[in-house]
XYZ file of C-alpha atoms in Angstrom:
668
model
C -24.312 -2.035 27.899
C -27.197 1.566 27.574
C -29.851 1.040 25.636
C -31.063 4.220 23.973
C -34.543 4.496 21.606
C -33.340 5.842 17.830
C -36.454 7.000 16.209
C -38.959 4.630 18.192
C -36.459 1.450 18.107
C -34.779 1.007 21.248
C -31.293 -0.639 21.020
C -28.622 -1.214 23.041
C -24.984 -0.009 22.057
C -21.844 -0.009 23.678
C -20.183 1.490 26.571
C -18.834 4.621 25.674
C -20.578 4.285 22.187
C -21.575 8.233 20.856
C -24.712 8.896 19.405
C -23.944 9.076 15.847
C -23.026 5.636 16.422
C -25.512 4.433 18.288
C -28.016 6.073 15.170
C -25.909 3.924 12.727
C -26.367 0.953 14.810
C -29.619 1.354 14.077
C -29.486 1.939 10.378
C -30.063 5.608 10.478
C -27.859 7.515 7.876
C -26.352 10.702 9.419
C -24.577 13.330 7.255
C -21.163 14.671 8.541
C -18.123 15.992 7.107
C -15.245 16.109 9.795
C -16.323 12.773 11.403
C -14.464 10.028 10.458
C -14.069 6.668 12.332
C -10.261 6.342 12.165
C -9.678 9.767 13.311
C -10.383 11.713 16.719
C -13.783 13.627 17.361
C -13.666 17.497 16.288
C -17.289 18.237 16.477
C -16.624 21.086 14.260
C -18.906 21.072 11.193
C -21.972 20.561 12.800
C -23.549 18.474 10.447
C -24.424 15.370 12.538
C -27.279 17.278 14.488
C -29.712 15.387 15.926
C -32.682 15.958 18.778
C -32.074 14.485 22.117
C -34.173 13.928 25.009
C -33.713 14.657 28.199
C -31.300 17.180 27.052
C -31.900 21.341 25.886
C -34.613 21.975 23.223
C -31.951 22.040 20.730
C -30.379 19.838 17.656
C -26.866 18.637 19.121
C -24.071 17.309 17.397
C -24.295 13.450 17.495
C -20.533 12.827 16.805
C -19.366 14.347 20.151
C -22.578 13.533 22.495
C -21.939 10.268 24.550
C -24.998 7.599 23.980
C -26.607 7.256 27.974
C -29.345 5.212 29.358
C -32.493 5.951 28.660
C -31.729 8.353 26.027
C -34.485 9.339 22.976
C -32.983 10.241 19.906
C -34.871 11.729 16.994
C -32.925 11.826 13.325
C -36.004 12.668 11.377
C -38.300 15.231 12.745
C -38.753 18.822 11.951
C -36.212 20.426 13.947
C -33.152 17.945 12.742
C -34.317 18.654 9.251
C -34.730 22.439 9.587
C -31.120 22.747 11.611
C -29.834 20.637 9.128
C -30.856 22.552 6.045
C -29.591 25.644 7.971
C -26.161 24.381 8.449
C -25.336 23.151 5.069
C -26.956 26.896 3.866
C -24.164 28.492 6.296
C -21.541 25.645 4.760
C -22.226 27.213 1.307
C -21.940 30.507 1.844
C -18.691 30.916 0.926
C -18.261 27.678 -1.178
C -17.526 28.428 -5.068
C -20.434 25.821 -5.945
C -17.720 25.395 -9.108
C -18.971 21.597 -9.536
C -18.985 21.132 -13.429
C -15.276 22.170 -13.460
C -14.450 20.383 -9.757
C -12.235 17.037 -10.140
C -14.004 16.041 -6.987
C -17.696 16.038 -9.175
C -19.299 12.926 -9.045
C -17.950 11.237 -6.143
C -17.993 14.451 -3.721
C -19.596 14.282 -0.085
C -20.991 17.809 -0.460
C -22.508 17.479 -3.401
C -24.231 14.326 -1.946
C -25.196 15.360 1.175
C -26.075 19.118 -0.162
C -28.760 16.791 -2.125
C -30.416 15.134 0.528
C -30.295 17.551 3.541
C -29.958 20.860 1.870
C -32.619 23.555 1.235
C -32.176 23.668 -2.640
C -31.639 27.505 -2.607
C -29.504 30.260 -0.706
C -31.007 33.389 1.034
C -26.819 35.140 1.046
C -25.968 37.286 -1.811
C -23.017 38.670 -0.243
C -19.583 38.278 -2.239
C -17.962 34.829 -1.399
C -14.299 35.353 0.310
C -11.615 33.870 -2.082
C -8.669 32.056 -0.639
C -5.355 31.502 -2.070
C -3.886 28.302 -3.211
C -1.542 26.427 -1.120
C 1.621 24.096 -2.685
C 0.866 20.898 -0.945
C 3.780 19.171 -3.463
C 3.669 17.072 -6.676
C 0.987 15.039 -5.490
C -1.492 17.297 -4.030
C -3.943 19.889 -6.149
C -5.190 22.354 -4.063
C -8.351 24.796 -4.372
C -8.865 25.913 -0.830
C -11.515 28.637 -1.664
C -13.615 25.015 -1.441
C -12.316 24.181 2.075
C -15.040 24.246 4.751
C -12.776 23.545 7.507
C -13.424 19.823 8.288
C -9.657 19.467 9.467
C -9.571 15.911 8.883
C -6.263 16.784 6.379
C -4.772 18.532 10.003
C -6.113 14.841 12.359
C -5.038 12.490 9.747
C -1.257 14.222 9.629
C -0.812 14.557 13.191
C -2.568 11.312 14.239
C -2.285 8.615 11.596
C 0.576 9.483 9.740
C 2.529 11.032 12.841
C 3.777 13.996 10.622
C 2.908 17.637 11.969
C 3.102 19.336 8.060
C -0.917 20.358 7.891
C -2.435 23.279 10.365
C -4.594 25.889 10.340
C -3.779 29.639 10.306
C -5.978 32.420 11.604
C -9.329 32.460 12.901
C -12.887 32.417 11.999
C -14.031 33.505 7.964
C -9.868 34.434 7.959
C -9.217 30.332 9.158
C -7.161 28.626 6.238
C -5.637 24.990 5.765
C -2.067 24.954 4.621
C 1.585 23.202 5.053
C 4.059 24.648 7.544
C 5.673 27.376 5.313
C 3.642 25.901 2.410
C 6.039 23.590 1.712
C 5.005 19.687 0.056
C 3.968 17.441 2.278
C 6.949 14.730 2.120
C 5.527 11.740 4.129
C 5.187 8.087 2.285
C 0.910 8.706 3.239
C 0.277 12.130 2.069
C -1.985 11.700 -0.468
C -4.767 10.026 1.496
C -5.914 13.336 2.437
C -7.566 13.588 -1.093
C -9.680 10.256 -0.050
C -10.809 12.042 3.297
C -11.277 15.497 1.979
C -15.071 15.863 1.933
C -15.289 18.531 -0.909
C -12.645 19.517 -3.565
C -10.159 21.499 -1.788
C -7.487 18.824 -1.763
C -7.767 16.552 -5.049
C -5.392 14.536 -7.273
C -2.697 16.642 -8.962
C -1.440 13.577 -11.324
C -4.942 12.647 -12.099
C -6.653 16.057 -12.474
C -9.005 16.036 -15.539
C -8.108 12.742 -16.493
C -11.605 11.303 -15.986
C -14.974 11.154 -14.745
C -15.432 8.725 -11.875
C -18.860 6.820 -14.118
C -16.400 6.680 -17.143
C -14.314 4.421 -15.199
C -14.199 0.633 -14.996
C -13.412 -0.609 -11.160
C -11.278 -3.849 -10.920
C -10.766 -5.176 -7.132
C -6.530 -5.998 -7.079
C -3.933 -6.129 -4.659
C -0.825 -3.726 -4.910
C 2.566 -4.893 -5.457
C 4.937 -1.964 -4.349
C 5.490 -3.009 -1.505
C 4.894 -6.366 0.515
C 2.074 -5.630 2.298
C -0.466 -6.656 0.095
C -3.006 -3.291 0.431
C -6.242 -4.018 -1.049
C -6.635 -1.694 -3.662
C -9.482 -0.678 -6.278
C -8.207 -0.648 -10.122
C -9.727 2.465 -11.886
C -9.555 1.925 -16.011
C -10.814 3.515 -19.598
C -10.282 1.626 -22.173
C -6.730 0.135 -21.820
C -5.360 2.767 -19.526
C -5.370 2.450 -15.781
C -5.828 5.899 -14.581
C -5.510 5.490 -10.733
C -5.372 3.190 -7.736
C -7.417 3.756 -4.871
C -7.260 1.651 -1.600
C -10.352 -0.378 -0.357
C -11.265 -0.841 3.180
C -9.386 -4.267 4.907
C -9.056 -3.655 8.711
C -6.631 -6.879 9.022
C -4.368 -5.419 5.965
C -4.221 -1.579 5.108
C -7.458 -0.303 7.106
C -8.439 2.352 4.212
C -4.922 3.899 4.079
C -2.358 3.495 0.546
C 1.258 4.507 0.275
C 1.616 6.957 -2.530
C 3.811 5.054 -4.266
C 1.234 2.811 -4.622
C -1.357 5.065 -5.406
C 0.473 7.208 -8.082
C 3.046 4.725 -9.939
C 0.104 3.363 -12.276
C 0.969 6.078 -14.542
C 4.326 4.144 -15.431
C 2.204 1.316 -16.700
C 1.851 3.332 -20.377
C 5.608 4.138 -20.244
C 8.736 2.349 -21.432
C 6.479 -0.601 -22.062
C 7.736 -3.851 -24.026
C 5.275 -4.833 -26.617
C 7.485 -6.618 -29.183
C 9.508 -9.511 -28.949
C 13.271 -8.721 -29.259
C 16.468 -10.546 -30.049
C 20.246 -9.334 -29.819
C 22.033 -9.906 -33.074
C 25.248 -8.512 -33.470
C 25.050 -6.471 -29.968
C 22.160 -4.682 -31.031
C 18.145 -5.320 -30.028
C 15.949 -5.702 -32.838
C 12.097 -6.672 -33.518
C 11.595 -10.716 -33.836
C 8.918 -13.169 -33.751
C 8.041 -15.692 -30.588
C 8.909 -18.435 -33.070
C 12.182 -16.981 -33.821
C 12.952 -16.099 -30.355
C 11.298 -19.753 -28.870
C 13.672 -21.288 -31.460
C 16.537 -19.432 -30.579
C 16.249 -20.490 -27.260
C 15.700 -24.215 -27.965
C 19.006 -23.959 -30.270
C 20.720 -23.125 -27.065
C 19.930 -26.874 -25.817
C 19.160 -26.033 -21.912
C 18.429 -29.566 -20.523
C 18.997 -29.137 -17.122
C 21.362 -26.476 -17.433
C 18.215 -23.502 -17.280
C 17.809 -21.177 -14.502
C 15.211 -19.048 -13.579
C 15.131 -15.731 -11.319
C 11.745 -14.188 -10.500
C 11.608 -10.522 -9.863
C 9.707 -8.674 -7.050
C 5.977 -8.034 -8.492
C 5.385 -11.136 -9.455
C 2.331 -13.425 -8.694
C 2.256 -16.980 -7.633
C 0.489 -18.564 -11.151
C 3.360 -17.242 -12.961
C 6.089 -18.169 -10.378
C 4.082 -21.970 -10.304
C 4.512 -21.744 -13.858
C 8.442 -21.033 -14.150
C 8.128 -24.050 -11.216
C 6.942 -26.530 -13.586
C 8.809 -25.767 -16.699
C 11.829 -25.893 -14.582
C 10.762 -29.281 -13.014
C 9.739 -30.524 -16.530
C 13.782 -29.922 -17.970
C 15.018 -31.504 -14.949
C 16.471 -28.502 -13.300
C 15.309 -26.707 -9.758
C 17.663 -23.682 -10.218
C 15.025 -20.996 -9.430
C 15.522 -18.216 -6.925
C 13.842 -14.646 -6.243
C 15.994 -12.813 -3.910
C 17.939 -11.162 -7.053
C 20.406 -8.605 -4.824
C 22.144 -12.113 -3.538
C 20.800 -12.220 0.074
C 20.766 -15.539 1.688
C 18.961 -16.803 4.927
C 16.985 -20.150 5.964
C 13.498 -20.975 4.371
C 13.059 -24.341 5.350
C 11.111 -22.995 8.003
C 8.295 -20.900 6.787
C 7.440 -19.575 9.976
C 10.940 -18.214 10.711
C 10.739 -15.707 7.876
C 7.016 -14.765 8.184
C 5.338 -11.635 9.767
C 3.807 -14.055 12.704
C 2.247 -11.680 14.599
C 0.245 -10.173 11.860
C -0.550 -6.446 10.992
C -3.595 -6.064 12.795
C -2.235 -7.628 16.103
C 1.091 -5.353 15.987
C -0.617 -2.455 17.713
C -1.335 -4.727 20.820
C 2.667 -5.199 21.287
C 4.219 -3.485 24.672
C 7.981 -3.882 23.791
C 9.435 -3.922 19.702
C 12.938 -4.157 18.721
C 13.285 -3.572 15.095
C 16.589 -4.741 13.354
C 17.929 -3.539 10.159
C 14.378 -2.175 8.496
C 13.733 1.566 7.695
C 9.902 0.884 7.635
C 8.592 4.156 6.617
C 10.011 3.429 3.149
C 10.068 -0.719 3.311
C 6.046 -0.833 4.414
C 4.382 2.662 5.536
C 1.577 1.274 6.103
C 2.931 -1.239 8.959
C 4.887 2.294 10.407
C 1.018 3.460 10.973
C 0.618 0.035 13.183
C 3.782 0.479 15.111
C 2.825 4.165 15.871
C -0.619 2.823 17.138
C 1.294 0.657 19.532
C 3.393 3.475 20.486
C 0.859 5.591 21.541
C -0.506 2.763 23.296
C 3.063 3.148 25.313
C 4.884 0.360 23.499
C 9.214 0.941 23.907
C 10.446 0.985 20.596
C 14.118 -0.097 20.013
C 15.617 0.111 16.644
C 19.165 -1.021 15.326
C 20.284 0.193 11.937
C 21.267 3.931 10.995
C 18.835 6.563 12.386
C 16.155 7.446 10.289
C 13.121 9.870 11.562
C 10.575 7.657 12.486
C 6.642 9.166 13.782
C 6.918 7.678 17.109
C 9.222 7.724 20.389
C 12.319 5.334 19.574
C 15.717 4.477 20.643
C 18.118 3.926 18.211
C 20.947 1.290 19.357
C 23.555 2.010 16.596
C 24.320 0.270 13.544
C 26.392 -2.392 14.928
C 24.511 -6.140 14.834
C 27.070 -6.767 17.439
C 24.532 -4.661 20.330
C 22.542 -7.730 20.060
C 25.157 -9.671 21.839
C 25.057 -7.863 25.041
C 21.690 -5.519 25.222
C 21.566 -3.122 27.436
C 19.650 -3.485 30.697
C 17.015 -1.037 28.922
C 16.434 -2.906 26.246
C 16.172 -6.469 28.593
C 14.234 -4.813 31.129
C 11.460 -4.054 28.539
C 11.144 -7.306 27.181
C 11.473 -9.376 29.971
C 8.495 -7.373 31.823
C 6.655 -7.263 28.253
C 3.450 -9.394 28.021
C 3.308 -9.187 24.419
C 6.966 -8.641 23.152
C 7.701 -8.278 19.136
C 11.069 -8.450 17.206
C 10.722 -7.295 13.518
C 14.094 -8.552 11.236
C 14.160 -6.062 8.152
C 16.401 -7.067 4.692
C 19.246 -5.567 5.991
C 19.368 -7.826 9.068
C 17.990 -11.076 7.185
C 20.916 -10.202 4.533
C 23.408 -10.188 7.047
C 22.835 -13.707 8.965
C 21.146 -11.744 12.085
C 18.444 -14.938 12.141
C 20.224 -16.958 14.680
C 21.173 -14.648 17.072
C 17.261 -13.259 17.146
C 15.749 -16.754 17.335
C 17.774 -16.650 20.626
C 16.523 -13.671 22.017
C 12.940 -14.681 20.929
C 13.318 -17.851 22.960
C 15.095 -15.785 26.043
C 12.615 -13.075 26.439
C 9.200 -15.863 25.941
C 8.221 -13.690 22.546
C 6.326 -16.739 21.073
C 3.708 -17.707 24.059
C -0.262 -18.745 24.089
C -2.160 -16.674 21.652
C 0.965 -14.304 20.785
C 3.616 -14.933 18.118
C 6.086 -11.957 18.320
C 8.541 -13.093 16.187
C 8.195 -11.296 12.539
C 10.608 -11.084 9.432
C 9.493 -8.299 6.890
C 10.206 -8.298 3.595
C 9.791 -5.665 0.722
C 8.929 -7.660 -2.093
C 5.866 -8.878 -3.195
C 6.457 -12.393 -4.738
C 8.798 -13.161 -1.585
C 6.134 -14.933 0.540
C 4.549 -16.548 -2.433
C 7.896 -18.032 -3.690
C 8.933 -19.217 -0.535
C 5.759 -20.720 -0.026
C 6.245 -22.534 -3.473
C 9.648 -23.721 -2.372
C 11.871 -21.121 -4.615
C 14.495 -20.708 -3.134
C 17.886 -21.969 -3.290
C 19.808 -22.649 0.189
C 22.865 -20.438 -1.278
C 20.721 -17.973 -2.841
C 21.758 -16.316 -6.175
C 25.050 -17.942 -6.112
C 23.751 -21.279 -6.421
C 22.706 -20.052 -9.842
C 26.035 -18.332 -10.732
C 28.022 -21.766 -9.765
C 25.671 -23.725 -11.693
C 26.459 -21.913 -14.977
C 23.013 -22.429 -16.505
C 23.249 -22.282 -20.458
C 19.348 -20.457 -19.863
C 18.948 -17.798 -17.479
C 14.805 -16.689 -17.030
C 14.527 -13.440 -15.732
C 11.320 -13.303 -14.845
C 10.245 -9.604 -14.438
C 14.056 -9.357 -12.284
C 15.493 -6.100 -12.917
C 17.910 -6.265 -10.071
C 20.088 -8.907 -10.777
C 23.969 -8.825 -11.526
C 23.982 -9.960 -15.217
C 27.556 -9.709 -15.467
C 27.642 -12.799 -13.073
C 25.975 -15.282 -16.035
C 28.363 -13.938 -18.809
C 28.063 -17.551 -20.565
C 24.402 -17.649 -20.127
C 21.715 -17.201 -23.106
C 19.651 -14.378 -21.005
C 16.057 -14.054 -21.753
C 13.934 -11.607 -20.042
C 9.933 -12.019 -19.635
C 9.031 -8.701 -18.142
C 6.902 -5.621 -18.867
C 9.292 -2.958 -18.935
C 12.256 -1.916 -20.869
C 14.356 -1.722 -17.472
C 17.655 -2.952 -16.428
C 16.637 -6.528 -17.293
C 15.608 -5.846 -20.526
C 18.711 -3.774 -21.493
C 21.259 -6.691 -20.070
C 18.939 -9.560 -22.104
C 19.660 -11.404 -25.451
C 16.059 -12.240 -25.896
C 13.067 -10.205 -24.463
C 9.479 -11.820 -24.221
C 6.652 -8.588 -23.599
C 4.855 -9.921 -20.520
C 1.708 -7.919 -18.420
C 2.025 -6.229 -15.725
C 0.346 -6.756 -12.519
C -3.019 -5.041 -13.832
C -3.004 -6.852 -16.898
C -3.324 -10.299 -15.530
C -5.464 -11.861 -12.243
C -2.984 -13.758 -9.676
C -2.563 -14.726 -6.622
C -0.096 -12.769 -4.122
C 0.901 -13.490 -0.552
C 1.616 -10.513 1.659
C 4.448 -10.567 4.598
C 1.666 -11.807 7.028
C 1.503 -15.146 5.023
C -2.313 -13.624 4.180
C -3.130 -15.255 0.413
C -5.008 -12.548 -1.495
C -6.477 -12.771 -5.231
C -6.392 -10.068 -7.947
C -8.049 -9.382 -10.783
C -7.548 -8.336 -14.650
C -8.103 -4.571 -14.694
C -6.841 -4.169 -18.594
C -5.593 -5.958 -21.591
C -1.673 -5.940 -22.243
C -0.254 -3.821 -24.772
C 0.711 -5.013 -28.432
C 2.412 -8.609 -28.718
C 2.927 -8.621 -24.794
C 0.873 -11.858 -22.949
C 0.061 -12.996 -19.475
C 3.800 -14.518 -18.205
C 2.326 -18.012 -17.754
C 0.846 -18.273 -21.171
C 4.576 -17.364 -22.713
C 6.059 -20.284 -20.172
C 4.018 -22.439 -21.561
C 4.543 -21.636 -25.260
C 7.919 -22.152 -24.490
C 7.544 -25.608 -22.842
C 5.866 -26.602 -26.135
C 8.877 -25.032 -28.242
C 11.192 -27.178 -25.956
C 9.484 -30.259 -25.966
C 8.472 -31.017 -22.376
C 4.625 -31.380 -20.795
C 3.700 -29.115 -17.699
C 0.477 -30.499 -16.862
C -1.572 -27.042 -17.479
C -3.049 -25.841 -20.658
C -5.383 -22.870 -19.361
C -5.456 -20.612 -16.416
C -7.808 -22.736 -14.338
C -5.533 -25.957 -14.950
C -2.580 -23.718 -13.894
C -4.200 -22.781 -10.516
C -5.490 -25.940 -9.982
C -2.265 -27.790 -10.349
C -0.570 -24.720 -8.045
C -3.205 -25.342 -5.550
C -2.212 -29.411 -5.721
C 1.476 -28.624 -5.347
C 1.203 -25.505 -2.263
C -2.432 -26.939 -0.899
C -1.986 -23.185 1.487
C -2.864 -21.056 -1.391
C -6.115 -22.495 -2.529
C -7.775 -20.725 0.411
C -7.803 -16.879 0.509
C -6.652 -15.644 4.094
C -4.161 -15.944 6.412
C -2.045 -19.507 5.553
C -1.264 -21.507 8.340
C 2.285 -21.955 8.092
C 3.237 -23.825 11.608
C 5.937 -24.744 12.706
C 7.999 -23.978 15.879
C 10.901 -21.457 15.613
C 14.390 -23.076 15.376
C 16.551 -22.774 18.433
C 19.145 -20.464 16.913
C 22.426 -19.271 18.873
C 25.535 -17.627 17.832
C 26.399 -14.127 18.109
C 25.616 -11.281 15.279
C 28.443 -9.376 13.445
C 28.566 -7.155 10.931
C 27.581 -3.095 10.673
C 24.152 -2.193 8.967
C 26.084 0.909 6.356
C 22.647 0.847 4.797
C 18.583 -0.342 4.012
C 18.085 -2.019 1.105
C 15.300 0.785 0.168
C 17.812 3.386 -0.927
C 15.382 5.592 -2.907
C 11.586 4.840 -1.592
C 10.153 6.397 -5.099
C 12.324 4.372 -7.123
C 12.141 0.727 -5.692
C 10.893 -0.961 -9.295
C 10.530 -0.721 -12.806
C 7.070 0.440 -12.894
C 8.169 3.358 -10.194
C 11.336 4.187 -12.491
C 9.027 4.876 -15.851
C 6.450 6.434 -13.696
C 6.900 10.384 -14.392
C 4.993 11.204 -10.994
C 7.449 8.990 -9.345
C 10.458 10.302 -11.044
C 9.281 13.546 -9.792
C 8.542 12.998 -6.012
C 11.933 11.316 -5.740
C 13.988 14.458 -7.426
C 11.868 17.360 -5.406
C 11.006 15.268 -2.171
C 13.872 13.124 -1.059
C 16.662 14.815 -3.550
C 15.390 18.691 -2.555
C 15.581 19.591 -6.412
C 13.452 22.574 -7.281
C 11.360 21.932 -10.241
C 10.033 24.708 -12.962
C 6.913 25.171 -13.655
C 5.227 26.507 -17.007
C 2.619 29.490 -16.306
C -0.886 27.926 -16.733
C-alpha cells in the first residue's frame, strides 16, 4: 500500500487508489462535478485540482491521477485555491445563473461549490450561449443551457443502465448532451440521471415547481413497488407525499431507484378510499365503521373466514390478519393472488440466497421464467456487472432486450431436461454458478428440476449459494416467513367456500370464484378489489404507516410513517383489531408496540433488521420440467399495482414509453 502525504498528514492508501480518493481518506473535501464513485473517470470538469509533488509545477486533476509512493499532495495551497476559482469562473461563463427559478435550487452542487470555491464575481461580459431544450421523455425536464458537460448522465446510461440513449453532439462550445434523435429515454432507471446531474440541466418533470427542499419533511422508507426493498427517502409537505428519492445502501439498491418507485407516489393522492362503503342493492353507499362491522358479524364467519393479502402489505398487517383468523379458528390465508403454487415448506428454496450484492460475482447464470428488467430493474444492474466481469448468462423464456450479452434457450421449460453442451460446460466449469427462478417458472412447477440442476452443478458450496427464487411482490417473503401460504395456493381458499373473505389490499384476485362469500376489502385505492367488494374499509398506504418489509434475499427492513392517511382511513392493523372486538375474539395486542412484540415472538427472524437466517438445505428435487412460458407475470412495468394505476405519471409512461402513443401537450 503506497504512503502519501496530504496537507502534511501521512496516510496509507489502497493500491490503485486515485489522489482524490487519498485526499478523501485523509478527511479532505475535494470539489468535483464529473467524478462519481460508481462511474468511470472522465476528468473533464477540472474542479478537483490539487498540487502534487513530485510533478509538474501546476495544478493536476486528482480524479484521474493515481496515488503513488511518496507523493506530497496539497489541497489548500494558494495555487490550488486560485486554480479552482479560475475553473469555476470558466464554468459560469455560459451558465444562465437562474437559481431563483431553477428546480435544483437549494440542492445544487454548482451552487454549493461556487459559494465555497468560486471568486464571487466574473470578469466576462460577452453574451452567454443558449442551447435548445431536448425532449427526454415524461420524467426528465431539460434546461440544457445550464449543462456543464460533466457527462455523468451519458456514463450512467452506458455503464450502469446499459442503454446507450444519451450522448454528446458537436465539439467545444457547441457541444450538446441529448438523447438519440431526441426520443424519450425508455429504460426503467432513466430518472437516476436527475440525481446525478450536478446542475439544473436535468430535473424532475412531474415534480417541477412543486416545492423547495427546505419545505419538505424527510422520512426514511422502504420501496414496495417491487420485491427488491430499495431504501428510499420520502419527502412530504403537510399530508401529501411529493417525491421519493433513493437512499444509499450498497447491499440493496446502491444509490439507484427504478422510475416506477420514484414516480408512482403521485398516485397516493388519487382514487383514494377515505370512507366506509357498504353495497346495498348492488350499489355502494357510504356507511359507518359500526355498520360495516355489524354486517360482517351478521355473516357469522367462525372458522369460515379467509384472507388474501396484497402485494404491497407490511408484515405487521399480515400478522394481525393471521392473529384474527387464528382467533376465529381459521388458517385460510394466502398471498399468491393469481393462483401461483409452489412448495413453501423450505424458505431457503424460495429465497434469493446469493444476495443482491454477491450475484455480481457469479460467473455463470441461468435465468428461468423472469423478465428481470421489469420484475427487478435494480437486480438487472447487478447482473450487468457480472456479465461485464465475464459471466455467461442463459435465459429460458420469451426473448426480451437484455442490457448484457445473453443466450436465449427458448420458451419451452422442457429445454431444462436436455440442456446443450454449451450450457452444461459453462456451469460445470463455473466456480460460482447461479440459478434464478422467476414467477413464470415458479408458477409452472419448475422448482423440482431446478433443485436437481443445482445439485448436479454444485450450485451450493462453502461460501456460495447460487440458488435463487425471484419474487416481484414486496409482501411475498414476509408472508412466507410468517407461514401465510396454503399448500394448494388460492385453490384451497376457493375449495373452502368461506363465508367472509378479507381482501387486504388484494387487487389481483379473481373474486368471481367466491360468489357466496361476503367480500370485505381493506385497502387504500378504489381499484379492482374495491369494485368487487361488498364492504370497503379504508386503510393506509405504505407511506402512511410504520412497517416491516422483507425483500427477496430475506433482508428485514423497517419503514417509518411519513404522512397521515386521508379522511376516515385507518392503519390496517387497527382495523383488524377493531374487527376482532366486533367478532368477540381476542388477538393479543392493543397497540402497535404490542403487535410488533407478538409478531417477533411468533417469528423471531423478523425481530432483527438485516439478512435473516432462513437456513435449511435445498430439497433433492427431481422430475422433468414441462410447459411453455407464453408470457411473463409483469405485462406492463408501469401498471403493476393500485398505486401505479392511479398515478397520472405512470399512466403517461405506460402509454408513451411502452405502447408508443404520442401525447399532445398544450403550449405553455
